[in-house]
PDB file of C-alpha atoms in Angstrom:
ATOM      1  CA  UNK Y 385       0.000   0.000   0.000  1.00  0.00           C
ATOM      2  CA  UNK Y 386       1.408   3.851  -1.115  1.00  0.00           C
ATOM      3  CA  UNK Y 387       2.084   5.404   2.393  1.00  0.00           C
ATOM      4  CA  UNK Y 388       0.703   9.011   2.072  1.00  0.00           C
ATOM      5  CA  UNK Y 389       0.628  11.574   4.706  1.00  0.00           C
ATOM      6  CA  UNK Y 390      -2.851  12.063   6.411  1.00  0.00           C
ATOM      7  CA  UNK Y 391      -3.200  15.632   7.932  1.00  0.00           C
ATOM      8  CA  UNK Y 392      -6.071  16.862   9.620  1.00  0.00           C
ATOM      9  CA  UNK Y 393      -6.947  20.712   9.823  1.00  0.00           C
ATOM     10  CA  UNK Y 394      -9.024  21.690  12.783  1.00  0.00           C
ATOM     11  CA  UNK Y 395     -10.647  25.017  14.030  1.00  0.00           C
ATOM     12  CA  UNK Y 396     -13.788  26.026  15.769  1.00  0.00           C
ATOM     13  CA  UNK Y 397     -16.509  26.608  12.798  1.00  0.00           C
ATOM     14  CA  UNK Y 398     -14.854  29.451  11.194  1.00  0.00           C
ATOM     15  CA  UNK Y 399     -11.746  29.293  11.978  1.00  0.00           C
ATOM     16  CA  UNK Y 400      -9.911  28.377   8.807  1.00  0.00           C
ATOM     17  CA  UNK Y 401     -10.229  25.120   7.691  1.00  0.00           C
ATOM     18  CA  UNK Y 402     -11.890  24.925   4.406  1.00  0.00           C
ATOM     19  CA  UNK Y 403      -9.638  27.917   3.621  1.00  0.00           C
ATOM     20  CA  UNK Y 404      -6.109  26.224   4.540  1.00  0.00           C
ATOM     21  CA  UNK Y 405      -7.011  23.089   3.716  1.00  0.00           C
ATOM     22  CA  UNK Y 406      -7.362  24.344   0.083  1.00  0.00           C
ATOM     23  CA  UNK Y 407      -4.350  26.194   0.061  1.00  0.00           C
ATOM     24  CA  UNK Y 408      -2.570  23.451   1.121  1.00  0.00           C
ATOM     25  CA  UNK Y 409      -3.679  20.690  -1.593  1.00  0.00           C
ATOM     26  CA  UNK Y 410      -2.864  24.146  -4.282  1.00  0.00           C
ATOM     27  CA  UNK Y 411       1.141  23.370  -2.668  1.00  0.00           C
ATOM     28  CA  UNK Y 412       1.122  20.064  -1.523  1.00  0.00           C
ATOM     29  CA  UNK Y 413       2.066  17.141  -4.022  1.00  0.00           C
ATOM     30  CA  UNK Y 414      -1.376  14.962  -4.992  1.00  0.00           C
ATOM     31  CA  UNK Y 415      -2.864  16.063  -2.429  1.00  0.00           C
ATOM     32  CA  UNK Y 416      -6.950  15.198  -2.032  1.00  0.00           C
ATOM     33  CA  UNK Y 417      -9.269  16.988   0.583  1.00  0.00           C
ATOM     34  CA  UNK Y 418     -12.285  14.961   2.084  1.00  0.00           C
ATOM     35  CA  UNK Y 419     -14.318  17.838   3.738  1.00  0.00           C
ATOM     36  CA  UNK Y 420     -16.073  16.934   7.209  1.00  0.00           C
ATOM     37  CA  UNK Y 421     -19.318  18.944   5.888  1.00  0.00           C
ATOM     38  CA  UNK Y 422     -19.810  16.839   3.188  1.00  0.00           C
ATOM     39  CA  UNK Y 423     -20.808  13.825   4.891  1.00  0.00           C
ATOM     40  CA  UNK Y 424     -24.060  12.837   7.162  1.00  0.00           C
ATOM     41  CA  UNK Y 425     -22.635  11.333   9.978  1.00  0.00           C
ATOM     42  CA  UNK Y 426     -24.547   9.456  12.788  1.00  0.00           C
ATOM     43  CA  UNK Y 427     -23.930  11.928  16.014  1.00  0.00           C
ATOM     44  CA  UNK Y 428     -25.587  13.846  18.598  1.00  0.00           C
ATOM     45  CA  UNK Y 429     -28.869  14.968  17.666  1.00  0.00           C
ATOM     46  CA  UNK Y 430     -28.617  17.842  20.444  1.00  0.00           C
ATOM     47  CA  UNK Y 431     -24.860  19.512  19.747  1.00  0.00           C
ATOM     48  CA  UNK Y 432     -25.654  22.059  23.505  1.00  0.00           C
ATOM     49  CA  UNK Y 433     -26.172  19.031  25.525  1.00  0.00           C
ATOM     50  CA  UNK Y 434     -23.561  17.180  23.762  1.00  0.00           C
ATOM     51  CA  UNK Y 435     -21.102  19.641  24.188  1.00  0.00           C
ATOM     52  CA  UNK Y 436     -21.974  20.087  28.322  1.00  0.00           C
ATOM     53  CA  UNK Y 437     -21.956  16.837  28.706  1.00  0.00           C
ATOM     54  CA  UNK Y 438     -18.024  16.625  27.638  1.00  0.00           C
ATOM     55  CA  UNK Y 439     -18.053  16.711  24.237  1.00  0.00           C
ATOM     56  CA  UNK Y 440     -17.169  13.011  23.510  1.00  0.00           C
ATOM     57  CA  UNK Y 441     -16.287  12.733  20.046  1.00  0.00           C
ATOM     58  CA  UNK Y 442     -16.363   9.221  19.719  1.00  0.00           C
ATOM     59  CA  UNK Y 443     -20.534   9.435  19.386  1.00  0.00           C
ATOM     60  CA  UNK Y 444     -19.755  10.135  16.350  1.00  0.00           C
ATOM     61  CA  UNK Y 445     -20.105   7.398  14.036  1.00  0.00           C
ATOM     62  CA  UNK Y 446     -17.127   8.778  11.248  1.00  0.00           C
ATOM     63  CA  UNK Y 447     -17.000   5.429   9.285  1.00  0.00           C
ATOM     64  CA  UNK Y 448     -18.191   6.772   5.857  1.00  0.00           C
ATOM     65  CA  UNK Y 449     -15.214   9.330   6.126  1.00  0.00           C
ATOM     66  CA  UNK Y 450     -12.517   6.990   7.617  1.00  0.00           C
ATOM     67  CA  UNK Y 451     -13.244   4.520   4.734  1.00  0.00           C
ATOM     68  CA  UNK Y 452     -12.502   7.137   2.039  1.00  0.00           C
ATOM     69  CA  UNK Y 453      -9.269   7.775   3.908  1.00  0.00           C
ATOM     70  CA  UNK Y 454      -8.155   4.130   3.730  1.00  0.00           C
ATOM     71  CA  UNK Y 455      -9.383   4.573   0.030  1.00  0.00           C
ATOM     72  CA  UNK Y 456      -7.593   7.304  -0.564  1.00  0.00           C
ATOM     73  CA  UNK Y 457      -4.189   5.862   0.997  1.00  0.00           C
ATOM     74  CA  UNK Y 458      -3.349   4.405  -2.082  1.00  0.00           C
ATOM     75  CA  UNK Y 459      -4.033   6.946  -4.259  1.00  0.00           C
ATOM     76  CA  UNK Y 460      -2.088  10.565  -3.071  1.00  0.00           C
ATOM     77  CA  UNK Y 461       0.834  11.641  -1.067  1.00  0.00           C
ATOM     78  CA  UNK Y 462      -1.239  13.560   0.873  1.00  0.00           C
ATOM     79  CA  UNK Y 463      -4.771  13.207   1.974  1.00  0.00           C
ATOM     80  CA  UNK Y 464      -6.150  16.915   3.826  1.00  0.00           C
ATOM     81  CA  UNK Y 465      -8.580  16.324   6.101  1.00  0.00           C
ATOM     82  CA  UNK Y 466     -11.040  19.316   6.808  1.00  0.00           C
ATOM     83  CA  UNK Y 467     -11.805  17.699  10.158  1.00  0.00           C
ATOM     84  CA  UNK Y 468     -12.736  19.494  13.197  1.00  0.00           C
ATOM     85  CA  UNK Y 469     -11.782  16.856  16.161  1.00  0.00           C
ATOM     86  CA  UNK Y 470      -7.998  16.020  15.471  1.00  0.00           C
ATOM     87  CA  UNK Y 471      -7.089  12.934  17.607  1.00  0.00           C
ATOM     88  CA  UNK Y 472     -10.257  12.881  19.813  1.00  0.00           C
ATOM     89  CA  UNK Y 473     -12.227  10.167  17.812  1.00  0.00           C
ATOM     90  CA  UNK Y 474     -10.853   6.546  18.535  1.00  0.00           C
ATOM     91  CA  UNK Y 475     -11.467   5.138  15.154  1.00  0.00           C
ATOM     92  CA  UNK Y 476      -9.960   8.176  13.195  1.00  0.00           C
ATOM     93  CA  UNK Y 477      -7.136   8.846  15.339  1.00  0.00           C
ATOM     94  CA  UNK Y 478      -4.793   5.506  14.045  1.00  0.00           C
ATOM     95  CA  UNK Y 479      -5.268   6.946  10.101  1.00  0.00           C
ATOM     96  CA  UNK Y 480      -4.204  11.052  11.056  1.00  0.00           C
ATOM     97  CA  UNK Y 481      -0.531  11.426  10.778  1.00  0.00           C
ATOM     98  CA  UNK Y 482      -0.491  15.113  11.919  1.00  0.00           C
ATOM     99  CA  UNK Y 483      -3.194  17.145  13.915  1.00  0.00           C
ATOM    100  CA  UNK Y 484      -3.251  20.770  12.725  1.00  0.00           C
ATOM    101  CA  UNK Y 485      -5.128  23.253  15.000  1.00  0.00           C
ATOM    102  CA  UNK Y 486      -5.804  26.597  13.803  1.00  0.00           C
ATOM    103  CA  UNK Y 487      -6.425  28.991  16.431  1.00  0.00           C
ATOM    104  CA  UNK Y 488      -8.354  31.375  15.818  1.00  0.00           C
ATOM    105  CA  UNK Y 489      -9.945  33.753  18.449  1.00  0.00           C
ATOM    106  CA  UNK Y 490     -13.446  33.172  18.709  1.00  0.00           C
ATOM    107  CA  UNK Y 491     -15.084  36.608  17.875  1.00  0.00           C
ATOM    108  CA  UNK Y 492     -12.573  36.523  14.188  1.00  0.00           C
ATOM    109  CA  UNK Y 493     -14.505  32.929  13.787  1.00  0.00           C
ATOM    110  CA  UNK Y 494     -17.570  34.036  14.492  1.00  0.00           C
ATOM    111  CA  UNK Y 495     -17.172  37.133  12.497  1.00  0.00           C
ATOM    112  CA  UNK Y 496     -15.829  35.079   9.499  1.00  0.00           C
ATOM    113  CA  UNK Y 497     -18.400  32.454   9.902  1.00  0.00           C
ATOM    114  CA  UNK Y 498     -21.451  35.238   9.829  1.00  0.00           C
ATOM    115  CA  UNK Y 499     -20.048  36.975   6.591  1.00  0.00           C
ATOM    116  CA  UNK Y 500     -20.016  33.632   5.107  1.00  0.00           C
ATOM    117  CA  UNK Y 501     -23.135  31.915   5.888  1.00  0.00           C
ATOM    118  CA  UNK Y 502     -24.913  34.768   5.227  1.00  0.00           C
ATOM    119  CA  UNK Y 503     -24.077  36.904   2.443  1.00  0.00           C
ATOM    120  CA  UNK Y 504     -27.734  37.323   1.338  1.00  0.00           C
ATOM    121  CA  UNK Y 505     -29.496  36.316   5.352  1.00  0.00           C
ATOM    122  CA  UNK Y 506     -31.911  38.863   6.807  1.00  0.00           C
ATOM    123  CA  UNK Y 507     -31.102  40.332  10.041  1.00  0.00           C
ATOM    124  CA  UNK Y 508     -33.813  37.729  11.977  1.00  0.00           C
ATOM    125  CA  UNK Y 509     -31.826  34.835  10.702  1.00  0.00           C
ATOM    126  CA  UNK Y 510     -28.803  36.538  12.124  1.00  0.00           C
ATOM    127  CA  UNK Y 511     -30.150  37.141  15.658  1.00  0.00           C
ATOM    128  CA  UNK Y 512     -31.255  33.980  15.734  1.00  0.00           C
ATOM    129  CA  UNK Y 513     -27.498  32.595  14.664  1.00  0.00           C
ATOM    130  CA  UNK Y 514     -25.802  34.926  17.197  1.00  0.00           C
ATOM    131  CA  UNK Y 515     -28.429  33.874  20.119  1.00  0.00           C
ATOM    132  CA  UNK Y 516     -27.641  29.714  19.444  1.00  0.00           C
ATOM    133  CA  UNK Y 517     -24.285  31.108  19.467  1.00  0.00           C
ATOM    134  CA  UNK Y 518     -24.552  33.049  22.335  1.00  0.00           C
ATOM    135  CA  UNK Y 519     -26.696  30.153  24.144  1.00  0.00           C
ATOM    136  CA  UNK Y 520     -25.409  27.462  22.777  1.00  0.00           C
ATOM    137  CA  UNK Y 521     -22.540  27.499  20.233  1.00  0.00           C
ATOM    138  CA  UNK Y 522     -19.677  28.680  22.316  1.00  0.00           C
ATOM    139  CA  UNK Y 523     -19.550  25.811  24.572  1.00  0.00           C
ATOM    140  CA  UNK Y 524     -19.122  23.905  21.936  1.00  0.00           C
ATOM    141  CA  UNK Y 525     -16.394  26.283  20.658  1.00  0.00           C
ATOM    142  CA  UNK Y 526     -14.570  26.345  23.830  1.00  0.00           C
ATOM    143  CA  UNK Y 527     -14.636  22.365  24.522  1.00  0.00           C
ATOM    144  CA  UNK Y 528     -12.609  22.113  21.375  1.00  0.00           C
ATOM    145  CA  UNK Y 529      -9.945  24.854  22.549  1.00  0.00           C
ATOM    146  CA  UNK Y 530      -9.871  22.724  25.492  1.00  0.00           C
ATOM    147  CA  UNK Y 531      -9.508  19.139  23.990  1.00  0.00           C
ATOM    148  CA  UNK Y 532      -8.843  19.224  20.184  1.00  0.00           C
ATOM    149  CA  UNK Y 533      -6.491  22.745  20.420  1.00  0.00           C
ATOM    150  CA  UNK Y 534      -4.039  20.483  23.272  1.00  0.00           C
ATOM    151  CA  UNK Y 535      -3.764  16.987  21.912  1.00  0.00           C
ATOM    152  CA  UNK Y 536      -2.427  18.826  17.905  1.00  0.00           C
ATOM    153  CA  UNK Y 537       0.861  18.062  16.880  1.00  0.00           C
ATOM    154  CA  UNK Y 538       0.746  21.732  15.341  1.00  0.00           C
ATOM    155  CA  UNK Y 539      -1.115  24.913  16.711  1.00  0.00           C
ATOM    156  CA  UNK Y 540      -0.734  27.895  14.298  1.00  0.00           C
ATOM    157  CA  UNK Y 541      -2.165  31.283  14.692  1.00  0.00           C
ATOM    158  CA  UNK Y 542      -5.462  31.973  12.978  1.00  0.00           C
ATOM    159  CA  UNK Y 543      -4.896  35.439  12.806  1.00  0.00           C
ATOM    160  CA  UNK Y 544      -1.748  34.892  10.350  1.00  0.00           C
ATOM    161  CA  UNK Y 545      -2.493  35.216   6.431  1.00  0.00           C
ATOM    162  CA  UNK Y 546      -3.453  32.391   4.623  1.00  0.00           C
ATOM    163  CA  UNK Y 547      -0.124  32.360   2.866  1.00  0.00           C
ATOM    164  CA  UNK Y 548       1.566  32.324   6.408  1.00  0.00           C
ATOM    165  CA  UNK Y 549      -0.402  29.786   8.050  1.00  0.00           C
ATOM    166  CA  UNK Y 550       0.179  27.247   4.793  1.00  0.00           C
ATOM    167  CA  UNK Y 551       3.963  28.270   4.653  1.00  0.00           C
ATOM    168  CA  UNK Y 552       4.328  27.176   8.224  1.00  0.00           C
ATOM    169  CA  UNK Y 553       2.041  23.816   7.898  1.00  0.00           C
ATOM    170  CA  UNK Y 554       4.354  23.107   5.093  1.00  0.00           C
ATOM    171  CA  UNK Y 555       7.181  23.734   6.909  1.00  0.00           C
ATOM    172  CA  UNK Y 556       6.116  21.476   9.725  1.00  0.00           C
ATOM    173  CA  UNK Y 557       4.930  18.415   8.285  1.00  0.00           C
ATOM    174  CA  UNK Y 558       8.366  18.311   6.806  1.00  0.00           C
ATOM    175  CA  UNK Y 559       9.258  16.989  10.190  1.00  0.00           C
ATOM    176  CA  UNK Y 560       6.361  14.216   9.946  1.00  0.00           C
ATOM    177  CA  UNK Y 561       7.384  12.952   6.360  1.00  0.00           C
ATOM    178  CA  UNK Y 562       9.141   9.368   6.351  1.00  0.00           C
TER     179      UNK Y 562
END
């Protein structure tokens, strides 16, 4: 089997993933991205409680997505996942070969995520986002600064460029190639 290098990006939900993990697979030799939003995963049906409750990231069922890894091995040197929980999820953790955290201050995420998701919103469905943030949202936020952000091989600053951030990932996994 072709040994490729499996690198997750993580963030809280606008923090940079997407963004980097594009960039990367633009400088990275065959390089394919598999995109955590993509897929409907069996998980928590109530994301608050989940999230008080410890945030365990193994009730997520993430087979669909660690399948098209193992796929994907044998394909490309390097296989980006856009993958919010690093290490924390016991059947994804033996594929990931380096756990990138992008940290990203939590008002710039939110910020980034609002201009985003809602280019043409009305200002109701914005309330509404910013209360379920408010409420909700930023417990979720803060239990992966607290798990996810600690058990990365790499923690970069969100606030860098693009251009920085992906200079200094490539830099990095250097250091994890074999």
């Amino acid at each position: 089997m072709k040994k490729s290098l499996v690198i997750a990006i993580s963030a809280v939900s606008g923090g940079g993933k997407t963004t980097i993990a594009n960039e990367l697979a633009c400088q990275l030799s065959a390089a394919s991205i598999l995109h955590f939003d993509e897929y409907a995963f069996e998980g928590p049906e109530n994301l608050a409680k989940w999230a008080k409750e410890g945030a365990d990231y193994n009730a997520w069922n993430l087979a669909p997505l660690l399948e098209e890894v193992l796929l994907l091995k044998e394909k490309y040197d390097h296989i980006l996942l856009d993958y919010p929980f690093a290490y924390q999820n016991d059947r994804m953790k033996d594929v990931i070969d380096v756990a990138v955290y992008i940290d990203t201050p939590l008002d710039i995420a939110l910020v980034r995520r609002m201009l985003r998701d809602y280019q043409e919103g009305s200002a109701t469905e914005i309330k509404k986002d910013l209360s379920h943030y408010a409420t909700y949202g930023r417990e979720a936020y803060l239990a992966m600064e607290h798990k996810i952000k600690p058990s990365s091989d790499i923690v970069i600053d969100g606030t860098l460029s693009k251009e920085q951030i992906t200079q200094h990932i490539i830099e990095e996994i250097d250091k994890f190639k074999w």
